[in-house]
Short mmCIF file of C-alpha atoms and ligand atoms in Angstrom, two decimals:
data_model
loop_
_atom_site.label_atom_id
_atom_site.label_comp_id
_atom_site.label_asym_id
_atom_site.label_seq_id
_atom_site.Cartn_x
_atom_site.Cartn_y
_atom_site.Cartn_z
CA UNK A 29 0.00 0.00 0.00
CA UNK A 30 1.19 3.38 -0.07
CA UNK A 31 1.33 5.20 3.07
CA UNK A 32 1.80 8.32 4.10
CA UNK A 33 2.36 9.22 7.90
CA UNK A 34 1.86 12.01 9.23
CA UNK A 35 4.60 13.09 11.99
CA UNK A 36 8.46 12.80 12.68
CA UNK A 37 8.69 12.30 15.83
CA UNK A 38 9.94 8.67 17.49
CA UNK A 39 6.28 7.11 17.09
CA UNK A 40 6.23 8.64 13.45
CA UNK A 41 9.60 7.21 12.69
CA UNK A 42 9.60 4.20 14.12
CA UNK A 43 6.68 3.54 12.40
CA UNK A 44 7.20 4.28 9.41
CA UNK A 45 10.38 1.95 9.31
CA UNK A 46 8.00 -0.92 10.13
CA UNK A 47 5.59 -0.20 7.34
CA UNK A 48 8.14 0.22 5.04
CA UNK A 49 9.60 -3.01 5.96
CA UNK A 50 6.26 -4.60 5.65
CA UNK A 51 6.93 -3.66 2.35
CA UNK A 52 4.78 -0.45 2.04
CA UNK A 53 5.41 2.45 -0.31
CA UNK A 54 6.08 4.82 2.84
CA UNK A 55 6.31 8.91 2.64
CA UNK A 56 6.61 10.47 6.00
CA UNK A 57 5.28 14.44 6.05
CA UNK A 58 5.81 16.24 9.58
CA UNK A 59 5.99 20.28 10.54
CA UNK A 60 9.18 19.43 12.23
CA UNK A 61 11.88 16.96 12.89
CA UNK A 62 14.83 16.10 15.16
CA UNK A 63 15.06 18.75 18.42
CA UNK A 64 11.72 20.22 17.03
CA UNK A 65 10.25 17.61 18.52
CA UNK A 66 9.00 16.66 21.94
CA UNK A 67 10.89 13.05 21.70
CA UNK A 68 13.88 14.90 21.36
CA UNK A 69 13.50 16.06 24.98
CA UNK A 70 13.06 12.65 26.11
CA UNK A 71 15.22 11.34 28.72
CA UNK A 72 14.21 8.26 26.84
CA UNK A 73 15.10 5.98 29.41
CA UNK A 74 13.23 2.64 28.81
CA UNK A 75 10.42 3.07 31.51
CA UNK A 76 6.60 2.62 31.23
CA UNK A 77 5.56 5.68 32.71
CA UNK A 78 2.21 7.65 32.28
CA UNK A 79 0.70 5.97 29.86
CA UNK A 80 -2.26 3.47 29.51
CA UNK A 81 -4.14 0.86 29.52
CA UNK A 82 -1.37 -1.41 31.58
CA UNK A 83 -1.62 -4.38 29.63
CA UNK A 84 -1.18 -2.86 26.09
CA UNK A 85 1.64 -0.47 27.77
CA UNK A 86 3.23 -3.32 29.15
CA UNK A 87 2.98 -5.98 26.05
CA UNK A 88 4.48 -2.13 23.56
CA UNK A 89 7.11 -2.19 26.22
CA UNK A 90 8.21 -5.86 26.09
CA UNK A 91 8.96 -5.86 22.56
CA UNK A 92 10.41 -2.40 22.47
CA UNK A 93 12.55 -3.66 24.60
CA UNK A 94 13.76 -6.43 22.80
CA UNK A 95 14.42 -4.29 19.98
CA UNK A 96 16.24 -1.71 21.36
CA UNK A 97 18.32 -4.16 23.36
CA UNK A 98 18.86 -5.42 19.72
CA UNK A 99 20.00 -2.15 18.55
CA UNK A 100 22.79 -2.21 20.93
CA UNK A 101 25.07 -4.29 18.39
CA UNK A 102 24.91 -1.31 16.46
CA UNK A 103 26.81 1.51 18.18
CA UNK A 104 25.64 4.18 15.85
CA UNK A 105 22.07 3.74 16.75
CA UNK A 106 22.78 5.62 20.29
CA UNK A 107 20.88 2.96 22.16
CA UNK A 108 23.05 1.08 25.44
CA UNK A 109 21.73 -1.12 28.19
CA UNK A 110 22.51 0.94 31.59
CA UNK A 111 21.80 -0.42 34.65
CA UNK A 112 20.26 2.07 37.18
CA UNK A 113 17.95 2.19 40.36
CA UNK A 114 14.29 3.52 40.74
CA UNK A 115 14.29 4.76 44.50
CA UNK A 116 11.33 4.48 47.15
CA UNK A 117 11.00 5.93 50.62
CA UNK A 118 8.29 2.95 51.55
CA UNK A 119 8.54 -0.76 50.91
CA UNK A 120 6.92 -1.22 47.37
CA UNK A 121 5.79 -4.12 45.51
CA UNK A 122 6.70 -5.39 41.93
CA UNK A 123 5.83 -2.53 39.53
CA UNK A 124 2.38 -2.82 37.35
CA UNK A 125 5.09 -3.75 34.30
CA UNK A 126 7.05 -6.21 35.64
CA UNK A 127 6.40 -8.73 32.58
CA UNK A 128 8.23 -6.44 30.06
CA UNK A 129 11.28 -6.59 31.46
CA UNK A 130 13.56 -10.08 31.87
CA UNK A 131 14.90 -9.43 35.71
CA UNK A 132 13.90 -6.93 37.88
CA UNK A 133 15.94 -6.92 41.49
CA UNK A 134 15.73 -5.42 44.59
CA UNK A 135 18.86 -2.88 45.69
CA UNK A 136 20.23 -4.33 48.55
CA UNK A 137 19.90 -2.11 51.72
CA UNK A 138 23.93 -1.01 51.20
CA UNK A 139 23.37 0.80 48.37
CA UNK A 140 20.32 2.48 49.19
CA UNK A 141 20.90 6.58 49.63
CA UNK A 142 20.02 7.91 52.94
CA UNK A 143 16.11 8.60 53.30
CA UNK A 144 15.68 5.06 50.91
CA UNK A 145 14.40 2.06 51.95
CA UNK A 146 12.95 -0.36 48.58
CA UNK A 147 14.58 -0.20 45.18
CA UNK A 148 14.25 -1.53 41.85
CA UNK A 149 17.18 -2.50 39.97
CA UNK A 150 17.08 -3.23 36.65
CA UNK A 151 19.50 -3.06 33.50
CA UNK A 152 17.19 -1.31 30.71
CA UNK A 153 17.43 0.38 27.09
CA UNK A 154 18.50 4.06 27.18
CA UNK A 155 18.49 5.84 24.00
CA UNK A 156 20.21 9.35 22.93
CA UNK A 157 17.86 10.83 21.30
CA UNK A 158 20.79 12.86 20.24
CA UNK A 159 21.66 10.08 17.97
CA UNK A 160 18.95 7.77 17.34
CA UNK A 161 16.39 10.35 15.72
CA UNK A 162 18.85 11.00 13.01
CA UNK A 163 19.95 7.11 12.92
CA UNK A 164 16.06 6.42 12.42
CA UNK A 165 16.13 9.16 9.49
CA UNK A 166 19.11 7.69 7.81
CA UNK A 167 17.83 3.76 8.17
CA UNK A 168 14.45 5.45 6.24
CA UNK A 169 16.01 7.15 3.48
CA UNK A 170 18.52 4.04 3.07
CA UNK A 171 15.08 1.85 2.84
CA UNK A 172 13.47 4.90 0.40
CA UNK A 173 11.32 6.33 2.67
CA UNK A 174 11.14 10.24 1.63
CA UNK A 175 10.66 12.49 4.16
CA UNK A 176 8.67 16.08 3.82
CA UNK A 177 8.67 18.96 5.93
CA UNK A 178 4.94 20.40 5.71
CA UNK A 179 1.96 20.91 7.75
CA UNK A 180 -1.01 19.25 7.51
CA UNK A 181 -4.36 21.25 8.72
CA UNK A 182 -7.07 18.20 7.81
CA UNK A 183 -6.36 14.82 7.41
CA UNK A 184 -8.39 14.40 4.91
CA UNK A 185 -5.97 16.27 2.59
CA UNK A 186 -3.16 14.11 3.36
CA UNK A 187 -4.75 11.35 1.45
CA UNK A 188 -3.66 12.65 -2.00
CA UNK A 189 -1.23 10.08 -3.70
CA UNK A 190 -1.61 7.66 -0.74
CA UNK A 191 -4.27 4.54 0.04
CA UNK A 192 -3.81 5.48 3.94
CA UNK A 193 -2.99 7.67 6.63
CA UNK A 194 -1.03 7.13 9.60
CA UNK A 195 -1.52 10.06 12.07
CA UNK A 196 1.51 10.03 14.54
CA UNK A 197 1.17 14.17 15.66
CA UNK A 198 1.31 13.68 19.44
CA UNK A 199 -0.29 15.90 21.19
CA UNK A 200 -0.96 17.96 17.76
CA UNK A 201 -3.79 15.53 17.46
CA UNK A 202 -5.58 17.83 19.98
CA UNK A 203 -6.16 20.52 17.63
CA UNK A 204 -6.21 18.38 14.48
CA UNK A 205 -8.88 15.69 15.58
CA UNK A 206 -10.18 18.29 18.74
CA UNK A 207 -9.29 15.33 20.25
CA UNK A 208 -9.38 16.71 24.14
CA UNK A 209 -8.85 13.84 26.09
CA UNK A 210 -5.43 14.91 25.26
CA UNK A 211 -3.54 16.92 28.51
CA UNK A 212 -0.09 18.43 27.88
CA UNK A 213 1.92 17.07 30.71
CA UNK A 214 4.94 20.16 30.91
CA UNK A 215 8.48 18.53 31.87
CA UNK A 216 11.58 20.83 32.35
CA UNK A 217 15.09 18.73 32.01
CA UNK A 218 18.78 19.85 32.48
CA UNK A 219 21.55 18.55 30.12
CA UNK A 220 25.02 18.83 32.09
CA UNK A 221 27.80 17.39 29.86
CA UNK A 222 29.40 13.66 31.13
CA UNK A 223 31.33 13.15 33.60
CA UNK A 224 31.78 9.35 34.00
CA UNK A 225 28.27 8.59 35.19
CA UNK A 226 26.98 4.95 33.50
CA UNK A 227 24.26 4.53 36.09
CA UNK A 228 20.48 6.16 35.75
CA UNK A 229 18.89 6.94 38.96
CA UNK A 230 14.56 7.48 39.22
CA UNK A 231 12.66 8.92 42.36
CA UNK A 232 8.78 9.25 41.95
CA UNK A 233 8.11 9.76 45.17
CA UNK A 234 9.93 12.96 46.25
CA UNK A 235 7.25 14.69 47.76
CA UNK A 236 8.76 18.05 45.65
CA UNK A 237 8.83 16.88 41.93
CA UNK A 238 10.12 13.88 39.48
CA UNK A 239 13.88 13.35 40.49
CA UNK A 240 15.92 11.88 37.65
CA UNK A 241 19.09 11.27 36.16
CA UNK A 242 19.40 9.98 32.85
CA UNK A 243 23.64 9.26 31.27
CA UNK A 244 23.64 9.22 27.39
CA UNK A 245 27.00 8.89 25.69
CA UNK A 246 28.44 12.33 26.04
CA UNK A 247 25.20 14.16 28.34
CA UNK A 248 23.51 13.49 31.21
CA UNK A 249 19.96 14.81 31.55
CA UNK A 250 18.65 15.77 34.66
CA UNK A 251 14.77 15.68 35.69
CA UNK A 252 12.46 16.53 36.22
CA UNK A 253 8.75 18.09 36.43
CA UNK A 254 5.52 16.23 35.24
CA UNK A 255 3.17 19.66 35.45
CA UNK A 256 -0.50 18.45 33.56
CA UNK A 257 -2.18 21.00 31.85
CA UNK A 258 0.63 23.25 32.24
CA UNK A 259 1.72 24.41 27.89
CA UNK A 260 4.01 27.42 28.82
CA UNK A 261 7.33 26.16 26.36
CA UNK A 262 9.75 28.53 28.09
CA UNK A 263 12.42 27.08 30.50
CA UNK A 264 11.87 28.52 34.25
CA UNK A 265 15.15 29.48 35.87
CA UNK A 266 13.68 28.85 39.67
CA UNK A 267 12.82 24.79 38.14
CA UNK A 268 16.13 24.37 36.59
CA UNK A 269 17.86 25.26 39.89
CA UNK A 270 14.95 22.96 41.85
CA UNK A 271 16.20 20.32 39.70
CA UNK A 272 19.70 20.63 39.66
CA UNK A 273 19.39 20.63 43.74
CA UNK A 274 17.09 17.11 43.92
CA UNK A 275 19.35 15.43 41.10
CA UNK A 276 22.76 16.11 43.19
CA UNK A 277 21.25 15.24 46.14
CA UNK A 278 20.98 11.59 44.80
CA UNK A 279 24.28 11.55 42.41
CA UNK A 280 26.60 14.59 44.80
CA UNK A 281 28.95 14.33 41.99
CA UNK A 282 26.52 16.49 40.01
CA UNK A 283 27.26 19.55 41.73
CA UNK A 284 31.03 19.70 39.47
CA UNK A 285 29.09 19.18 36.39
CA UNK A 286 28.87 21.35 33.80
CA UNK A 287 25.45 22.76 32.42
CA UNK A 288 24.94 22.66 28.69
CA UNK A 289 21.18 23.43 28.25
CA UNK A 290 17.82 23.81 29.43
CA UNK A 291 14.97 22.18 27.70
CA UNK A 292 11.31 21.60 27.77
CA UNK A 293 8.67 19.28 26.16
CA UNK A 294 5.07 18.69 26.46
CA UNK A 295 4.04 15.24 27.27
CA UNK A 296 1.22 13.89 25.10
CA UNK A 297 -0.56 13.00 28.01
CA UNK A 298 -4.07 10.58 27.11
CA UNK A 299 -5.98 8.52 29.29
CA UNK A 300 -5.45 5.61 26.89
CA UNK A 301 -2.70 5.17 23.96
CA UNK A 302 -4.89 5.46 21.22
CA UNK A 303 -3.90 2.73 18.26
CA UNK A 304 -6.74 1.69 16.32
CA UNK A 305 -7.76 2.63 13.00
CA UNK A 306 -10.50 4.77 11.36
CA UNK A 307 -12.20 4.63 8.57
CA UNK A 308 -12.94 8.53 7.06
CA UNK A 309 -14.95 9.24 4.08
CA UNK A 310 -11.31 9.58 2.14
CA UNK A 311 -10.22 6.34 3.22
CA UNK A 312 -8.65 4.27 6.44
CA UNK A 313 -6.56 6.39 9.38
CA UNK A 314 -4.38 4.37 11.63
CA UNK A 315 -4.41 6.67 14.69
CA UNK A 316 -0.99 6.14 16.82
CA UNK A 317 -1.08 9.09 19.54
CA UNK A 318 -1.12 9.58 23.58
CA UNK A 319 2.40 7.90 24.71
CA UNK A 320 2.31 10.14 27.43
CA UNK A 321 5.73 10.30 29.37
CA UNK A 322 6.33 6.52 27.13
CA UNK A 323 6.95 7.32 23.51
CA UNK A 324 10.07 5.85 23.48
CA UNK A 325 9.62 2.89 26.08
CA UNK A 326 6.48 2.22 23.57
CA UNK A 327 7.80 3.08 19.93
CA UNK A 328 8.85 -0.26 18.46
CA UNK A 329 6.37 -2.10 19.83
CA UNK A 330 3.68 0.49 18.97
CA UNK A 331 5.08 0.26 15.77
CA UNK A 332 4.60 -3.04 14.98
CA UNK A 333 0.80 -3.06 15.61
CA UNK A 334 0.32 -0.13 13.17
CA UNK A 335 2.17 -1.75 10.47
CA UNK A 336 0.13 -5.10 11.05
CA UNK A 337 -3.23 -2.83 10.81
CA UNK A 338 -2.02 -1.46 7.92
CA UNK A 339 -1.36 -4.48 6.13
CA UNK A 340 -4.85 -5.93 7.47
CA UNK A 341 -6.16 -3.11 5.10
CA UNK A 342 -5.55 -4.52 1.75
C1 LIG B 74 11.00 15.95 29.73
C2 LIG B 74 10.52 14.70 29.07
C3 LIG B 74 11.13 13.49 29.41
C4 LIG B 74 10.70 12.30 28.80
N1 LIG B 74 11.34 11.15 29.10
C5 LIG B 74 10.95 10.00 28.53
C6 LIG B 74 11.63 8.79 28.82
O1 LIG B 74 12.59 8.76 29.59
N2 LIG B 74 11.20 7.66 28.20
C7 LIG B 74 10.14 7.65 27.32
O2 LIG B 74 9.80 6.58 26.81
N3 LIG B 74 9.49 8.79 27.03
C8 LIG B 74 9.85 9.95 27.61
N4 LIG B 74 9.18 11.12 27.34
C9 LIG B 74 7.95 11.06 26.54
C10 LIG B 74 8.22 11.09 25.06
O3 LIG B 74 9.07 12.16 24.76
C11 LIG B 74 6.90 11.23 24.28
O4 LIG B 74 5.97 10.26 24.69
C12 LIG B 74 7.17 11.05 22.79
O5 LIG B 74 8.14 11.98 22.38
C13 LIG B 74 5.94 11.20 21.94
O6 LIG B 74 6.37 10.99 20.61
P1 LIG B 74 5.48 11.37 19.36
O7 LIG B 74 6.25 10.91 18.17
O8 LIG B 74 4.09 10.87 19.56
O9 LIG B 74 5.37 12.96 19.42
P2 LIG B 74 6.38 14.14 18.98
O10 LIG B 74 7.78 13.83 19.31
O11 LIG B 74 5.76 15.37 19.56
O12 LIG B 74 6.25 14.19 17.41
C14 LIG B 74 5.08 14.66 16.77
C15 LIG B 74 5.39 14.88 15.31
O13 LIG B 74 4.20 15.24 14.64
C16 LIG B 74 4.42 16.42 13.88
N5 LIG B 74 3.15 17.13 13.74
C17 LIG B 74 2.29 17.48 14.71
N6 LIG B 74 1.23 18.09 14.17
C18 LIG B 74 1.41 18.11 12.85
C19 LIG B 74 0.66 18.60 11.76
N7 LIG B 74 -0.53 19.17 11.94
N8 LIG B 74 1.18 18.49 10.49
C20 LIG B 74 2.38 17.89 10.29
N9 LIG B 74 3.13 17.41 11.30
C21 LIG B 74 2.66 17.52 12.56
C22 LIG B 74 5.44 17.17 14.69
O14 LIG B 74 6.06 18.18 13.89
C23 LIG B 74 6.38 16.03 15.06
O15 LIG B 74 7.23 15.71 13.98
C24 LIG B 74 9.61 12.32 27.89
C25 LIG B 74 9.02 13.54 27.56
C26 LIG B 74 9.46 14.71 28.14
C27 LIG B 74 8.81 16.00 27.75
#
C-alpha cells in the first residue's frame, strides 16, 4: 500500500520503518523533525511511565525492549543497556510492568541513599535521542522512505497520492482531531555534559517533583517536572535550579558538572494510547497518539501493531 504518515517524531519514525519493511510504499510528512520535537526532549530511558491501559503499555514495552536491546550491536544507533535504580522511601511491591522486562531486582539495603528504603534494579534500554532520531532518518532514506517537511491542517488532505494515513502528531492531534482527552503534561530537564556517570537513577516519590538522572554517551539529563495541563514552552530558571538541587542530592557528583542546556517538552498525556484505526470518508486512518511520558519505552512495539493494521487493510 502506499502510506503516508503524518509526523516525525519517534512514534512517526519508528513507524514508518515498520511499514516500510512490511513492504509499504512509505512517505513520511511532519511540521518538524529532530530537536523540534518533543521526543527529542526525552530522557528516553526505557520506563513505562504515564501511559495506559497497563496491559497494552506493558505488552508495547516488552517488545520495544527487545528491539532496542537489539539495537545495541549497532553503536551508531545511540541505544546502550545501563543499569540504574528507581528509588522508594516505603517498601513497594513489583511494579504494574514487571512482565516487560527479563529481571527486575531489589537494591540491597547497602546501596540504598540515605532517606531510601525499597529499590528496583534493573539493567534497561537508554536511547540518545541525540543520535537515534537522526539514525532512524538515515535507516528510512537508506530503505526509500522520503521524508517532507509540511503541515497538515485536515487529514483528509493528506490522502492525495496515498491509500492510507497514519496520524503520529502527538499531542498535535488535539487541535487536528479536537481530540481533548489529550492533557499536555509540561516537563523541564537539564543537560550537564558527562562526567563518567553509566548509572540512571529514578525517584517518583519525592514529595517536591520527578527526580531523575538519565547518562547518554556524552550528556547526562537531569529531571524533572511532570506539570499536567501546564503548555508554557519557556524554561523557568527557579525549576532548573529545583532540579539541579534534587538530582545532586541523589548523584553529589553532580554539583562539578557542567550545564549545557535547558529544555522543555510537552508530554502527550491521554488517558489511553490510542492505536486503532479509522475509517474517514477519504479512506482508512491508523491513529498512533497519547504515549504520554512513554513514547520511546512504547515506539517499536507500537510500531509493529500499526504496520500489522495497515497491512490488514488490503
Ligand atoms: C521531559 C521529558 C522526558 C521524557 N522522558 C521519557 C523517557 O525517559 N522515556 C520515554 O519513553 N518517554 C519519555 N518522554 C515522553 C516522550 O518524549 C513522548 O511520549 C514522545 O516523544 C511522543 O512521541 P510522538 O512521536 O508521539 O510525538 P512528537 O515527538 O511530539 O512528534 C510529533 C510529530 O508530529 C508532527 N506534527 C504534529 N502536528 C502536525 C501537523 N498538523 N502536520 C504535520 N506534522 C505535525 C510534529 O512536527 C512532530 O514531527 C519524555 C518527555 C518529556 C517531555
Amino acid at each position: 500500500m502506499r502510506v503516508r504518515v503524518v509526523g516525525a517524531g519517534v512514534v512517526g519514525l519508528t513507524s514508518a520503518l515498520c511499514l516500510a519493511q512490511a513492504g509499504h510504499q512509505v512517505e513520511v510528512v511532519a511540521a518538524t523533525t529532530g530537536n523540534g520535537t518533543t521526543s527529542s526532549v526525552a530522557a528516553a530511558l526505557w520506563y513505562p511511565y504515564r501511559a495506559y491501559p497497563r496491559a497494552e503499555v506493558t505488552r508495547w514495552s516488552a517488545t520495544t525492549y527487545q528491539v532496542l536491546r537489539g539495537l545495541t550491536a549497532d553503536p551508531s544507533s545511540g541505544v546502550r543497556m545501563r543499569s540504574g535504580r528507581e528509588l522508594f522511601r516505603q517498601r513497594t511491591s513489583d511494579p504494574w510492568w514487571r512482565d516487560a522486562v527479563p529481571e527486575l531486582g531489589r537494591v540491597a539495603v547497602e546501596r540504598l541513599p540515605p532517606g531510601y528504603v525499597d529499590g528496583y534494579e534493573l539493567r534497561v534500554p537508554v536511547v540518545d535521542m541525540a543520535v537515534h532520531l537522526p539514525w532512524l532518518l538515515g535507516k528510512l532514506a537508506a530503505v526509500g522512505v522520503v521524508l517532507r517537511v509540511g503541515q497538515v491542517d485536515d487529514l483528509a488532505a493528506a490522502f492525495e497520492g496515498v491509500d492510507a494515513v497514519v496520524n503520529c502528531t502527538g499531542l498535535a492531534s488535539r487541535r487536528l482531531l479536537h481530540d481533548e482527552t489529550l492533557t499536555p503534561v509540561r516537563g523541564q530537564v537539564v543537560v550537564v555534559a558527562q562526567f563518567g556517570l553509566s548509572e540512571w537513577f529514578l525517584d517518583q516519590n519525592d514529595p517536591r517533583q520527578l527526580v531523575y538522572v538519565v547518562p547518554r554517551n556524552d550528556t547526562v539529563l537531569l529531571g524533572g517536572t511532570a506539570e499536567e495541563g501546564d503548555e508554557g514552552l519557556d524554561v523557568q530558571p527557579a525549576t532548573s535550579a529545583a532540579i539541579l538541587e534534587r538530582c545532586t542530592e541523589l548523584v553529589p557528583a553532580l554539583g562539578q558538572a557542567r550545564i549545557l542546556s535547558h529544555r522543555v517538552g510537552l508530554r502527550p498525556g491521554r488517558p489511553s494510547v490510542r492505536l486503532e484505526t479509522e475509517v474517514t470518508d477519504h479512506g482508512p486512518v491508523v491513529h498512533c497518539y497519547g504515549h504520554g511520558g512513554a513514547g520511546v519505552t512504547l515506539s517499536y512495539g507500537c510500531a509493529e501493531d500499526v504496520a500489522a493494521l495497515v497491512s490488514g487493510l488490503s
